[in-house]
Tab-separated table of C-alpha atoms in Angstrom:
chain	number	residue	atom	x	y	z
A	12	UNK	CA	95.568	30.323	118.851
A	13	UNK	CA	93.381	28.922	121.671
A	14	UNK	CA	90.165	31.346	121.711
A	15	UNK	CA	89.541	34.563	123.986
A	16	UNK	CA	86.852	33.094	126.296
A	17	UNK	CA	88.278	29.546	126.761
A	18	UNK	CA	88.963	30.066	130.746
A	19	UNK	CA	89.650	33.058	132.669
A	20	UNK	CA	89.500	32.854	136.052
A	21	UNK	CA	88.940	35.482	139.220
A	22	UNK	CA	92.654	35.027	140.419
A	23	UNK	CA	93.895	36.129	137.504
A	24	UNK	CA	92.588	39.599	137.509
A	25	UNK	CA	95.627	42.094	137.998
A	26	UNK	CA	96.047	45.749	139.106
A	27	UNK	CA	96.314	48.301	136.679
A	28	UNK	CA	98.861	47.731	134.073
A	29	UNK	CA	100.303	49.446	131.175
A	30	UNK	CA	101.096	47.086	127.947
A	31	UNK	CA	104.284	47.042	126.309
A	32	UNK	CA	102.344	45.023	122.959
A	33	UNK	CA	100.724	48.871	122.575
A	34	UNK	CA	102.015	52.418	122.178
A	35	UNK	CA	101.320	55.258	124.962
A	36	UNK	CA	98.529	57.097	123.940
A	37	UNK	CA	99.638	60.875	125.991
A	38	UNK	CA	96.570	61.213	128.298
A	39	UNK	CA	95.204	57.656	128.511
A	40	UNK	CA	94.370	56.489	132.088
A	41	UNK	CA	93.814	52.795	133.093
A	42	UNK	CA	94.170	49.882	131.806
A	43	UNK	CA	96.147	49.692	128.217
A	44	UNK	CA	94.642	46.533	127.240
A	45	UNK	CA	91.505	47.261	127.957
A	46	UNK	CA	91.277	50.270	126.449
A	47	UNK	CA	92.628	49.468	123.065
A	48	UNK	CA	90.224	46.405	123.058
A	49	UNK	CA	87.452	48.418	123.572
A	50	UNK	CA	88.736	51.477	120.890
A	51	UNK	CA	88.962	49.036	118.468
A	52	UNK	CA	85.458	47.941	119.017
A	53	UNK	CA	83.698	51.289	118.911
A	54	UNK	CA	86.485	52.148	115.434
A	55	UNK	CA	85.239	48.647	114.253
A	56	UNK	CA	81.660	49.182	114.892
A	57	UNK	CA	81.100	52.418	115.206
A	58	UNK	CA	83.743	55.484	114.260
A	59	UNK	CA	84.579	53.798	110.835
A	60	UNK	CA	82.330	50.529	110.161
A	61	UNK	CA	82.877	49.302	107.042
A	62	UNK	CA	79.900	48.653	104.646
A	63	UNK	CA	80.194	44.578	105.633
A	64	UNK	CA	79.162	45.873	108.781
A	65	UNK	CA	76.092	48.732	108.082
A	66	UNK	CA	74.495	45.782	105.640
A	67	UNK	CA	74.743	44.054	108.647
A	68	UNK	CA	73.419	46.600	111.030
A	69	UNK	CA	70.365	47.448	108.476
A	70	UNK	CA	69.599	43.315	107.810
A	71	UNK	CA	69.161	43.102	111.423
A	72	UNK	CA	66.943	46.356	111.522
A	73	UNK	CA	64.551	45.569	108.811
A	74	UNK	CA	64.456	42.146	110.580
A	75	UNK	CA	62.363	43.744	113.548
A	76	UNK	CA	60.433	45.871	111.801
A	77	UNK	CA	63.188	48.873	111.016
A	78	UNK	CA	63.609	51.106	108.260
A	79	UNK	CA	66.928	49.355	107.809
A	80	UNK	CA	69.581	52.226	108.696
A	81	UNK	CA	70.502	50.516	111.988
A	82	UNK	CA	68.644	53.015	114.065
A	83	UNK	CA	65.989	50.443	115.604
A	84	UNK	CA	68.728	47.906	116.934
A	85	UNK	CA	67.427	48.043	120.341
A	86	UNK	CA	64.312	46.791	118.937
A	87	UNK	CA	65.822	43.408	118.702
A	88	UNK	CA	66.559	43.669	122.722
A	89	UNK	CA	62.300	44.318	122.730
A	90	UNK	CA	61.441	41.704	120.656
A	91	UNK	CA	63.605	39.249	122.568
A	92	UNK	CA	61.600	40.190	126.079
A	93	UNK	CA	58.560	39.989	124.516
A	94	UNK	CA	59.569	36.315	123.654
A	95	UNK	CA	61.429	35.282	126.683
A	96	UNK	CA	57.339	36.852	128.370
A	97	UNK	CA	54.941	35.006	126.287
A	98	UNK	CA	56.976	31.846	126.356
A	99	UNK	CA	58.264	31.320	123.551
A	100	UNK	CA	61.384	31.302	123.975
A	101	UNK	CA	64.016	29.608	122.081
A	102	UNK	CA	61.967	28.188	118.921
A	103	UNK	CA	59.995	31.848	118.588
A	104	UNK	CA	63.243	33.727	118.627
A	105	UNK	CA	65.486	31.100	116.459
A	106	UNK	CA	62.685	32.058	113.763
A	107	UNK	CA	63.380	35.995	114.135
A	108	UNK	CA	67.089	35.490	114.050
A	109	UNK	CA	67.343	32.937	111.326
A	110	UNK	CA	66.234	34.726	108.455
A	111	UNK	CA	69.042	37.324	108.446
A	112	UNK	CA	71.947	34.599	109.734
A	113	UNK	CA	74.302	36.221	107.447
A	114	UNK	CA	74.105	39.552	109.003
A	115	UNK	CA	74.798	37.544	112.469
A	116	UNK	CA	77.449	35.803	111.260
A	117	UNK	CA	79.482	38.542	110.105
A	118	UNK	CA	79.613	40.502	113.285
A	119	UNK	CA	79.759	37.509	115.059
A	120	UNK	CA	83.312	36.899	113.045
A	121	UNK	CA	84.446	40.493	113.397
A	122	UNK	CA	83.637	40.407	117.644
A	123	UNK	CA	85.653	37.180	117.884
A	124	UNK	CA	88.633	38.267	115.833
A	125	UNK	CA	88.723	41.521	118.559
A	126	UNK	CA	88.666	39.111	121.115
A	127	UNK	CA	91.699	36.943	119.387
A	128	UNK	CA	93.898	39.773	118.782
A	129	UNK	CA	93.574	41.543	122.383
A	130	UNK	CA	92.641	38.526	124.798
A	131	UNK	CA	93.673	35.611	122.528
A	132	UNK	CA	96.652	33.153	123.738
A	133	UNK	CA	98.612	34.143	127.018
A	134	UNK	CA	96.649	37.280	127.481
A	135	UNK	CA	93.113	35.262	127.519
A	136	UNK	CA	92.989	35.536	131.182
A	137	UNK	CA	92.856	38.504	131.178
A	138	UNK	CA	90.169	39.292	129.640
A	139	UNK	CA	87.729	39.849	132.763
A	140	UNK	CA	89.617	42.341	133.570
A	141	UNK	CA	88.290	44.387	130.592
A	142	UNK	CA	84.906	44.081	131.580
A	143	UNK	CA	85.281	45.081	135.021
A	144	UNK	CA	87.117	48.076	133.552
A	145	UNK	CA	84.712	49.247	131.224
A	146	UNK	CA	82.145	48.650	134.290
A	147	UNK	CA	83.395	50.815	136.550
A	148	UNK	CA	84.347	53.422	134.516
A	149	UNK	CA	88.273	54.168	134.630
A	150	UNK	CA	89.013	53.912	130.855
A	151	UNK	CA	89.843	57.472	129.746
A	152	UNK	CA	90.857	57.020	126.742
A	153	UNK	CA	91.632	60.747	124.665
A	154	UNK	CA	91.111	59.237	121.232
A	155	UNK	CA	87.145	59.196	121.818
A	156	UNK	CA	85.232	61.672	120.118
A	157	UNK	CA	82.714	64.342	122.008
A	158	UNK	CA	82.715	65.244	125.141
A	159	UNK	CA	82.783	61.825	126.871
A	160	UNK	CA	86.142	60.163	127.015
A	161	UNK	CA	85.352	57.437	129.074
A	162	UNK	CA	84.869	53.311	127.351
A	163	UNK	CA	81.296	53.039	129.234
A	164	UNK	CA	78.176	51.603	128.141
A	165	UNK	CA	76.143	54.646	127.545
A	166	UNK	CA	73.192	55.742	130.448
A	167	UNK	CA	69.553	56.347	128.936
A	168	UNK	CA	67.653	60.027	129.685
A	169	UNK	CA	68.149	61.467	133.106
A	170	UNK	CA	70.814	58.838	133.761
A	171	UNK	CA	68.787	55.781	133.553
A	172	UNK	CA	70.376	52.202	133.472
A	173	UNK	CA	71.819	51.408	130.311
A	174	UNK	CA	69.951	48.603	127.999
A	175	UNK	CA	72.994	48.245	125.849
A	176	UNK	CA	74.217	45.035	127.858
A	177	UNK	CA	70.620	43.586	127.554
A	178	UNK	CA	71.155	44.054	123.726
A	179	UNK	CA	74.572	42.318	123.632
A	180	UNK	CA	73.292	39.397	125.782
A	181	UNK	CA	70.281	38.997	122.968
A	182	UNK	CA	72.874	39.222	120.055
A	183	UNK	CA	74.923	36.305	121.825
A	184	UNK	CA	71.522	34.486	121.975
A	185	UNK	CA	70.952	35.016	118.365
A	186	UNK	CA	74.764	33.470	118.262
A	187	UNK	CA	74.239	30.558	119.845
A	188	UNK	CA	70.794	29.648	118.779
A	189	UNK	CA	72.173	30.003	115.066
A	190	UNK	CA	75.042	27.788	115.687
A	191	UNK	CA	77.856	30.584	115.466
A	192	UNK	CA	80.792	29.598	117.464
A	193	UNK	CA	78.193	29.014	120.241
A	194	UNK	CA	80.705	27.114	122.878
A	195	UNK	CA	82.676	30.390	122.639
A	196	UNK	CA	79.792	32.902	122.630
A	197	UNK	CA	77.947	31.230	125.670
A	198	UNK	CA	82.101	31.519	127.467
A	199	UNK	CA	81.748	35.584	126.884
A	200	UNK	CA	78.338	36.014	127.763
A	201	UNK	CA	78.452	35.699	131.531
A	202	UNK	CA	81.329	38.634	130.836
A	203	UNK	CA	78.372	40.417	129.500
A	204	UNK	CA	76.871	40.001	132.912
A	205	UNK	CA	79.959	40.847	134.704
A	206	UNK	CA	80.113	44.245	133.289
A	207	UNK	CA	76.683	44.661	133.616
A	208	UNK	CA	76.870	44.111	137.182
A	209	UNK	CA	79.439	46.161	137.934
A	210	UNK	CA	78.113	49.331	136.256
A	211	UNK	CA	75.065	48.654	138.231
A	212	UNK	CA	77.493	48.821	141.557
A	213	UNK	CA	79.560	51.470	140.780
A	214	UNK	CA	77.282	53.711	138.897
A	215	UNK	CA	79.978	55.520	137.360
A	216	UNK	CA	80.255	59.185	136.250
A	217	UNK	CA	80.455	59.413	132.170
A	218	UNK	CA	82.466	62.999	133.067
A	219	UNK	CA	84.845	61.549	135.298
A	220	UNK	CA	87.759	59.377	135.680
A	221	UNK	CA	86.095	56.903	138.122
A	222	UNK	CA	87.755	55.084	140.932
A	223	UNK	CA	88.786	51.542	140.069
A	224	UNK	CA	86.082	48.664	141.628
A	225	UNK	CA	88.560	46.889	144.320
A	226	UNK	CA	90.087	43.918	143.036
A	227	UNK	CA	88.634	41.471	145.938
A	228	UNK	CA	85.005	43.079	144.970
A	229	UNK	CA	86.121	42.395	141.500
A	230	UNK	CA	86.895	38.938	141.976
A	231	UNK	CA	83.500	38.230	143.949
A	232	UNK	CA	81.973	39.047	140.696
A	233	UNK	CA	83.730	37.081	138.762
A	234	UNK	CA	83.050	34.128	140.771
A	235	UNK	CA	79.717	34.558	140.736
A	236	UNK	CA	79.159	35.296	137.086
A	237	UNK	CA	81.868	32.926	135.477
A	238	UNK	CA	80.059	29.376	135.415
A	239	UNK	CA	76.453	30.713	134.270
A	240	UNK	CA	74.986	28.472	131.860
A	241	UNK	CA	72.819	29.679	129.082
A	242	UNK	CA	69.496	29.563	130.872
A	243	UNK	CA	70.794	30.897	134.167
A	244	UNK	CA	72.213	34.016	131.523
A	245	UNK	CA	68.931	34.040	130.313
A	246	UNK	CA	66.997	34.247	133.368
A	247	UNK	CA	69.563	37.282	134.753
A	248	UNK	CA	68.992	39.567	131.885
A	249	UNK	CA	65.319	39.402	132.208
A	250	UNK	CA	65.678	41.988	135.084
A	251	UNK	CA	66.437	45.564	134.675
A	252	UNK	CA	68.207	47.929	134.970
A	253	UNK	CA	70.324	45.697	137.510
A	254	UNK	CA	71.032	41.776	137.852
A	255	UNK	CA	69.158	40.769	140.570
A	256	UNK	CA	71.137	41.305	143.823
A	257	UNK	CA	73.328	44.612	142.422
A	258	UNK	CA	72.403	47.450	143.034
A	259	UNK	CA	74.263	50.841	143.368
């Protein structure tokens, strides 16, 4: 199977589609794909992650100075910034990371086999699409806990930016510094930046169903994001809350 990330390009996005390779979920609104790529995520990593997964939440954790329950992860986001300030970025951060490789490496592995199984093979060009989707917030999705039914990164106090793409992008550093499948990590990344810039655009409503980001809009993105190299990705994420040039 040729990897999820290998080449997608802005042409390729489609409209709206339900999937025949998944059941209808009564309720569901927007994309099928999409949705069940990012449900698996949140069951993978989230809802019911497995004890490979908390020793790899906590390893990271104690790494930057947590109590090791996986409740400082953020911290990692901080401790990259303060690197990328004083300079001393990559050999500074390569040290941080490298110590708890393992922990890296298997959710590195888990991520990838996501990608494979929804966005591997004939689908891979699609895959995009499921950023732009979870950007703009118009995946309802019923089988989400809570109140919030929507596949959206979440919005900090009084509906500040999220940081939660910032803390992706510094995982995928940690990635590719440590040599994990870095060709395909530094592929997904500027899909980290995609969705990050369209949230910042559409600003959407956690309560709502959203209206879809146009397709042409869409695509605009995509060409703009899809060739970022490493340091360009790097030099992006050092803004916030928005990529420099989106705004709502």
């Amino acid at each position: 199977m040729t990897g999820a990330g290998t080449g997608w390009a802005a042409s390729a996005l489609p409209g709206p589609h339900q999937d025949r390779d998944f059941p209808p979920v009564p309720g569901m609104r927007g994309d099928r794909r999409a949705n069940e790529f990012w449900w698996q995520y949140e069951v993978r990593f989230a809802f019911e992650a497995t004890q490979e997964v908390r020793d790899a939440y906590a390893a990271i954790d104690r790494s930057v100075g947590g109590p090791g329950d996986g409740s400082r992860l953020f911290a990692l986001h901080a401790r990259y910034q303060q690197i990328r300030r004083e300079g001393g970025f990559p050999g500074d951060y390569l040290s941080l990371v490298a110590p708890v490789k393992d922990a890296y490496a298997v959710l590195s592995r888990l991520q990838l086999e996501l990608f494979d199984d929804h966005y591997g093979g004939r689908h891979q060009h699609l895959l995009p699409w499921a950023f732009v989707r979870m950007g703009d917030g118009t995946l309802y999705d019923p089988r989400m806990p809570g109140r919030n039914k929507l596949h959206l990164m979440p919005y900090g106090a009084n509906g500040v930016m999220t940081h939660a793409w910032h803390l992706w992008h510094a995982v995928n550093r940690a990635n590719t510094l440590l040599g994990l499948s870095p060709g395909r990590w530094n592929r997904i990344d500027p899909l980290i930046g995609l969705g990050w810039a369209v949230q910042s655009v559409m600003y959407p409503d956690p309560d709502l169903v959203n209206p879809p980001m146009a397709t042409g809009t869409a695509q605009r993105l995509v060409r703009q994001w899809r060739w970022r190299t490493p340091a360009r990705m790097d030099t992006a994420f050092d803004s916030h809350p928005h990529p420099p040039g989106h705004r709502p």
